[in-house]
């Protein structure tokens, strides 16, 4: 098996934005989270 990676795309990955986009709905709708937890990604511009 051979896996090819687009190195430019991998190096341009913004992990923090990606992570915040991934948990956005969880932070918004999980009733058991504190208000400070809900604001974990405030100020991070999420790209879809």
PDB file of N, CA and C in Angstrom:
ATOM      1  N   UNK A   1       0.843  -1.162   0.000  1.00  0.00           N
ATOM      2  CA  UNK A   1       0.000   0.000   0.000  1.00  0.00           C
ATOM      3  C   UNK A   1       0.897   1.236   0.000  1.00  0.00           C
ATOM      4  N   UNK A   2       0.516   2.216  -0.780  1.00  0.00           N
ATOM      5  CA  UNK A   2       1.254   3.478  -0.871  1.00  0.00           C
ATOM      6  C   UNK A   2       0.287   4.622  -0.603  1.00  0.00           C
ATOM      7  N   UNK A   3       0.647   5.487   0.329  1.00  0.00           N
ATOM      8  CA  UNK A   3      -0.177   6.654   0.646  1.00  0.00           C
ATOM      9  C   UNK A   3       0.595   7.899   0.248  1.00  0.00           C
ATOM     10  N   UNK A   4      -0.020   8.727  -0.563  1.00  0.00           N
ATOM     11  CA  UNK A   4       0.599   9.982  -0.988  1.00  0.00           C
ATOM     12  C   UNK A   4      -0.070  11.136  -0.265  1.00  0.00           C
ATOM     13  N   UNK A   5       0.732  12.073   0.195  1.00  0.00           N
ATOM     14  CA  UNK A   5       0.231  13.240   0.906  1.00  0.00           C
ATOM     15  C   UNK A   5       0.569  14.490   0.117  1.00  0.00           C
ATOM     16  N   UNK A   6      -0.364  15.437   0.102  1.00  0.00           N
ATOM     17  CA  UNK A   6      -0.086  16.757  -0.463  1.00  0.00           C
ATOM     18  C   UNK A   6       0.612  17.550   0.639  1.00  0.00           C
ATOM     19  N   UNK A   7       1.931  17.654   0.558  1.00  0.00           N
ATOM     20  CA  UNK A   7       2.719  18.261   1.621  1.00  0.00           C
ATOM     21  C   UNK A   7       2.310  19.704   1.891  1.00  0.00           C
ATOM     22  N   UNK A   8       1.996  20.472   0.863  1.00  0.00           N
ATOM     23  CA  UNK A   8       1.568  21.861   1.067  1.00  0.00           C
ATOM     24  C   UNK A   8       0.289  21.931   1.892  1.00  0.00           C
ATOM     25  N   UNK A   9      -0.632  21.034   1.623  1.00  0.00           N
ATOM     26  CA  UNK A   9      -1.890  21.019   2.375  1.00  0.00           C
ATOM     27  C   UNK A   9      -1.651  20.592   3.824  1.00  0.00           C
ATOM     28  N   UNK A  10      -0.823  19.619   4.035  1.00  0.00           N
ATOM     29  CA  UNK A  10      -0.527  19.143   5.387  1.00  0.00           C
ATOM     30  C   UNK A  10       0.163  20.232   6.201  1.00  0.00           C
ATOM     31  N   UNK A  11       1.103  20.927   5.619  1.00  0.00           N
ATOM     32  CA  UNK A  11       1.832  21.968   6.337  1.00  0.00           C
ATOM     33  C   UNK A  11       0.965  23.188   6.623  1.00  0.00           C
ATOM     34  N   UNK A  12      -0.090  23.395   5.823  1.00  0.00           N
ATOM     35  CA  UNK A  12      -0.971  24.548   6.001  1.00  0.00           C
ATOM     36  C   UNK A  12      -2.107  24.263   6.992  1.00  0.00           C
ATOM     37  N   UNK A  13      -2.180  23.046   7.499  1.00  0.00           N
ATOM     38  CA  UNK A  13      -3.250  22.657   8.412  1.00  0.00           C
ATOM     39  C   UNK A  13      -3.174  23.464   9.704  1.00  0.00           C
ATOM     40  N   UNK A  14      -4.278  24.046  10.076  1.00  0.00           N
ATOM     41  CA  UNK A  14      -4.364  24.805  11.321  1.00  0.00           C
ATOM     42  C   UNK A  14      -5.164  23.959  12.317  1.00  0.00           C
ATOM     43  N   UNK A  15      -4.458  23.250  13.161  1.00  0.00           N
ATOM     44  CA  UNK A  15      -5.084  22.288  14.059  1.00  0.00           C
ATOM     45  C   UNK A  15      -6.104  22.917  14.998  1.00  0.00           C
ATOM     46  N   UNK A  16      -5.817  24.095  15.507  1.00  0.00           N
ATOM     47  CA  UNK A  16      -6.739  24.736  16.446  1.00  0.00           C
ATOM     48  C   UNK A  16      -8.062  25.079  15.766  1.00  0.00           C
ATOM     49  N   UNK A  17      -8.001  25.648  14.576  1.00  0.00           N
ATOM     50  CA  UNK A  17      -9.238  25.958  13.848  1.00  0.00           C
ATOM     51  C   UNK A  17      -9.994  24.691  13.489  1.00  0.00           C
ATOM     52  N   UNK A  18      -9.263  23.684  13.055  1.00  0.00           N
ATOM     53  CA  UNK A  18      -9.883  22.413  12.694  1.00  0.00           C
ATOM     54  C   UNK A  18     -10.595  21.805  13.909  1.00  0.00           C
ATOM     55  N   UNK A  19      -9.916  21.804  15.046  1.00  0.00           N
ATOM     56  CA  UNK A  19     -10.500  21.242  16.264  1.00  0.00           C
ATOM     57  C   UNK A  19     -11.737  21.992  16.713  1.00  0.00           C
ATOM     58  N   UNK A  20     -11.685  23.314  16.656  1.00  0.00           N
ATOM     59  CA  UNK A  20     -12.844  24.113  17.062  1.00  0.00           C
ATOM     60  C   UNK A  20     -14.017  23.911  16.110  1.00  0.00           C
ATOM     61  N   UNK A  21     -13.741  23.756  14.839  1.00  0.00           N
ATOM     62  CA  UNK A  21     -14.811  23.476  13.879  1.00  0.00           C
ATOM     63  C   UNK A  21     -15.441  22.118  14.185  1.00  0.00           C
ATOM     64  N   UNK A  22     -14.610  21.171  14.589  1.00  0.00           N
ATOM     65  CA  UNK A  22     -15.063  19.812  14.847  1.00  0.00           C
ATOM     66  C   UNK A  22     -15.954  19.738  16.087  1.00  0.00           C
ATOM     67  N   UNK A  23     -15.667  20.540  17.130  1.00  0.00           N
ATOM     68  CA  UNK A  23     -16.445  20.463  18.377  1.00  0.00           C
ATOM     69  C   UNK A  23     -17.438  21.611  18.554  1.00  0.00           C
ATOM     70  N   UNK A  24     -17.610  22.426  17.532  1.00  0.00           N
ATOM     71  CA  UNK A  24     -18.478  23.607  17.614  1.00  0.00           C
ATOM     72  C   UNK A  24     -19.882  23.273  18.130  1.00  0.00           C
ATOM     73  N   UNK A  25     -20.544  22.313  17.527  1.00  0.00           N
ATOM     74  CA  UNK A  25     -21.905  21.957  17.940  1.00  0.00           C
ATOM     75  C   UNK A  25     -21.926  21.376  19.353  1.00  0.00           C
ATOM     76  N   UNK A  26     -20.935  20.579  19.691  1.00  0.00           N
ATOM     77  CA  UNK A  26     -20.841  20.018  21.043  1.00  0.00           C
ATOM     78  C   UNK A  26     -20.765  21.134  22.077  1.00  0.00           C
ATOM     79  N   UNK A  27     -19.923  22.118  21.829  1.00  0.00           N
ATOM     80  CA  UNK A  27     -19.781  23.227  22.773  1.00  0.00           C
ATOM     81  C   UNK A  27     -21.067  24.045  22.870  1.00  0.00           C
ATOM     82  N   UNK A  28     -21.751  24.177  21.771  1.00  0.00           N
ATOM     83  CA  UNK A  28     -22.956  25.005  21.748  1.00  0.00           C
ATOM     84  C   UNK A  28     -24.162  24.321  22.400  1.00  0.00           C
ATOM     85  N   UNK A  29     -24.298  23.021  22.218  1.00  0.00           N
ATOM     86  CA  UNK A  29     -25.545  22.359  22.607  1.00  0.00           C
ATOM     87  C   UNK A  29     -25.450  21.404  23.796  1.00  0.00           C
ATOM     88  N   UNK A  30     -24.280  21.103  24.311  1.00  0.00           N
ATOM     89  CA  UNK A  30     -24.171  20.185  25.438  1.00  0.00           C
ATOM     90  C   UNK A  30     -24.552  20.919  26.723  1.00  0.00           C
ATOM     91  N   UNK A  31     -25.668  20.528  27.301  1.00  0.00           N
ATOM     92  CA  UNK A  31     -26.212  21.220  28.476  1.00  0.00           C
ATOM     93  C   UNK A  31     -25.355  21.045  29.727  1.00  0.00           C
ATOM     94  N   UNK A  32     -24.492  20.052  29.757  1.00  0.00           N
ATOM     95  CA  UNK A  32     -23.702  19.801  30.966  1.00  0.00           C
ATOM     96  C   UNK A  32     -22.405  20.612  31.029  1.00  0.00           C
ATOM     97  N   UNK A  33     -22.124  21.401  30.013  1.00  0.00           N
ATOM     98  CA  UNK A  33     -20.897  22.207  30.001  1.00  0.00           C
ATOM     99  C   UNK A  33     -21.083  23.515  30.765  1.00  0.00           C
ATOM    100  N   UNK A  34     -20.020  23.960  31.382  1.00  0.00           N
ATOM    101  CA  UNK A  34     -20.061  25.268  32.046  1.00  0.00           C
ATOM    102  C   UNK A  34     -19.944  26.367  30.984  1.00  0.00           C
ATOM    103  N   UNK A  35     -20.283  27.565  31.370  1.00  0.00           N
ATOM    104  CA  UNK A  35     -20.205  28.693  30.436  1.00  0.00           C
ATOM    105  C   UNK A  35     -18.769  28.908  29.967  1.00  0.00           C
ATOM    106  N   UNK A  36     -17.810  28.724  30.849  1.00  0.00           N
ATOM    107  CA  UNK A  36     -16.407  28.907  30.444  1.00  0.00           C
ATOM    108  C   UNK A  36     -15.982  27.840  29.435  1.00  0.00           C
ATOM    109  N   UNK A  37     -16.486  26.606  29.594  1.00  0.00           N
ATOM    110  CA  UNK A  37     -16.185  25.558  28.617  1.00  0.00           C
ATOM    111  C   UNK A  37     -16.795  25.887  27.260  1.00  0.00           C
ATOM    112  N   UNK A  38     -18.005  26.443  27.277  1.00  0.00           N
ATOM    113  CA  UNK A  38     -18.666  26.802  26.017  1.00  0.00           C
ATOM    114  C   UNK A  38     -17.873  27.846  25.237  1.00  0.00           C
ATOM    115  N   UNK A  39     -17.103  28.640  25.932  1.00  0.00           N
ATOM    116  CA  UNK A  39     -16.343  29.727  25.309  1.00  0.00           C
ATOM    117  C   UNK A  39     -14.922  29.314  24.921  1.00  0.00           C
ATOM    118  N   UNK A  40     -14.641  28.025  24.982  1.00  0.00           N
ATOM    119  CA  UNK A  40     -13.310  27.504  24.697  1.00  0.00           C
ATOM    120  C   UNK A  40     -12.753  27.987  23.357  1.00  0.00           C
ATOM    121  N   UNK A  41     -13.599  28.056  22.345  1.00  0.00           N
ATOM    122  CA  UNK A  41     -13.128  28.434  21.008  1.00  0.00           C
ATOM    123  C   UNK A  41     -13.513  29.861  20.614  1.00  0.00           C
ATOM    124  N   UNK A  42     -13.984  30.654  21.573  1.00  0.00           N
ATOM    125  CA  UNK A  42     -14.287  32.056  21.263  1.00  0.00           C
ATOM    126  C   UNK A  42     -13.025  32.737  20.739  1.00  0.00           C
ATOM    127  N   UNK A  43     -13.172  33.487  19.690  1.00  0.00           N
ATOM    128  CA  UNK A  43     -12.033  34.193  19.114  1.00  0.00           C
ATOM    129  C   UNK A  43     -11.292  33.389  18.065  1.00  0.00           C
ATOM    130  N   UNK A  44     -11.657  32.127  17.890  1.00  0.00           N
ATOM    131  CA  UNK A  44     -11.042  31.290  16.858  1.00  0.00           C
ATOM    132  C   UNK A  44     -11.968  31.309  15.650  1.00  0.00           C
ATOM    133  N   UNK A  45     -11.476  31.806  14.552  1.00  0.00           N
ATOM    134  CA  UNK A  45     -12.280  31.868  13.333  1.00  0.00           C
ATOM    135  C   UNK A  45     -12.369  30.467  12.733  1.00  0.00           C
ATOM    136  N   UNK A  46     -13.580  29.914  12.732  1.00  0.00           N
ATOM    137  CA  UNK A  46     -13.797  28.550  12.253  1.00  0.00           C
ATOM    138  C   UNK A  46     -14.076  28.569  10.759  1.00  0.00           C
ATOM    139  N   UNK A  47     -13.376  27.712  10.040  1.00  0.00           N
ATOM    140  CA  UNK A  47     -13.557  27.582   8.596  1.00  0.00           C
ATOM    141  C   UNK A  47     -14.283  26.277   8.333  1.00  0.00           C
ATOM    142  N   UNK A  48     -15.325  26.331   7.516  1.00  0.00           N
ATOM    143  CA  UNK A  48     -16.106  25.120   7.214  1.00  0.00           C
ATOM    144  C   UNK A  48     -15.592  24.469   5.971  1.00  0.00           C
TER     145      UNK A  48
END
